[in-house]
């Protein structure tokens, strides 16, 4: 029969390469978006995500000035002792009434900051670094490369600040900062001033913030390869941690991964061989933890999660030690075959991908990990935290719908960080972070962001265990590695936007923590100052079916004075298989 087939469907075809930068250039993929993208949906998304927050932010000063103008008129008409009483009453009402306005303006500002300002700074910084490293990086020593990164941070900050000032100056004549209630009746006349106000505010913020970020990035320790591993001390406790990432499980027997297309593996056979090999290692030398740092699935589909959970169910001893965290492929892929597909912010499908991920996390580790309360203290287990939402989750999975999706709004983000507490006061805990940025477009699904709120909750949780050591686990890489990259898209298209800031926040606990992540599919162990960073290669995505891939088992040790040591890792190779 095979001799009679014109094409063998098991080998795939061009459709399997639709979204693969490994098989098609990013320019070719971007060109196809013009044909496939839904322009009305794109305009609606831009309106909701950019235009509406900009209008609300720009309108806030006009509303505030109108209220103060009205207040001044009323006070001018008052005399005698009643003036003070009326003033107090009006001030109290104003405080109650205008707090929602302030919250709306604040939310709009930070929303635009996350969508445009911070990514704009990261893009400018990495563009300058990429350009200069392409020109001079080959002849640089590691110390020279670090100095060049610092200089580029300052240079990018100055250029961005200058551009932001020029934009603010250009928008200033169209802005308007005072108004009356009569002006607010004719809102169409305020369209241009409100947008100009937003541009001025954001540009002024970028002008100042880029300088602060740039000089902070320049002054922080730059990433370098780990100089030397620690040595084991007799009698000290140690933990064996198998670090897996980016398994990209698919739901079809002969399916291909989005990123690799036909240049990558078919099916899930390698995952099965990997788990069998890991189970044999565990039987001889037991593991304490198995960390899978995201992208368990290729597109967050139900069939993919089913295949992953089926594979884990064959190895209950491994599953009992496994910790999962969400990757961009688990929650941010809108359509695995069409990078032009858009999700709107309130899309039921987006919420559905999130609850599939939460369900899988609960199935594997729900009784072992904890969410943190308002004070940052690990409280309910993940199972207990999800129990009140069980009916709503089941209803959305069974029936979908905007109303059911809205009922679960915020659930996913509010659960993180999830904490596996240390078993003793000076033991090893694992902080499970969600580093996936809010994206609604398949083409930008890979961006990362660790929110300020999530970082604060982790810091408060860690403070409850002052003697503990920590694995800080997230999907995205926190810094660009000190090695040349071939394409600019590799350093900006998948980056943690606020990675430098996050590394600086971890500096206080650097001696007793190690960061472990995936996402880039690259094997790297390095440091930023005293903070150790471990990147996991993908044991699946390294090549076609016949190519060998690998992963690592790391040994962490309890060093003196509460430090966390890192011993030389054990490399585990997964052999390829012919004619899969």
Coordinates of N, CA and C in Angstrom, one line a residue, residues 140-148 224:
X140 N 34.9 39.3 21.7 CA 34.8 39.7 23.1 C 35.1 38.6 24.1
X141 N 35.7 38.8 25.2 CA 35.8 37.9 26.3 C 34.5 38.0 27.0
X142 N 34.2 37.0 27.9 CA 33.0 37.1 28.7 C 32.9 38.4 29.5
X143 N 34.0 38.9 30.1 CA 33.9 40.1 30.8 C 33.6 41.3 29.8
X144 N 34.2 41.2 28.6 CA 34.0 42.3 27.6 C 32.5 42.3 27.2
X145 N 31.9 41.1 27.0 CA 30.5 41.0 26.6 C 29.6 41.6 27.7
X146 N 30.0 41.3 29.0 CA 29.2 41.8 30.1 C 29.2 43.4 30.1
X147 N 30.4 43.9 29.8 CA 30.6 45.4 29.8 C 29.8 46.0 28.6
X148 N 29.8 45.3 27.5 CA 29.0 45.8 26.3 C 27.5 45.8 26.6
X224 N 26.7 35.5 33.3 CA 27.9 34.8 32.9 C 27.8 33.4 33.1

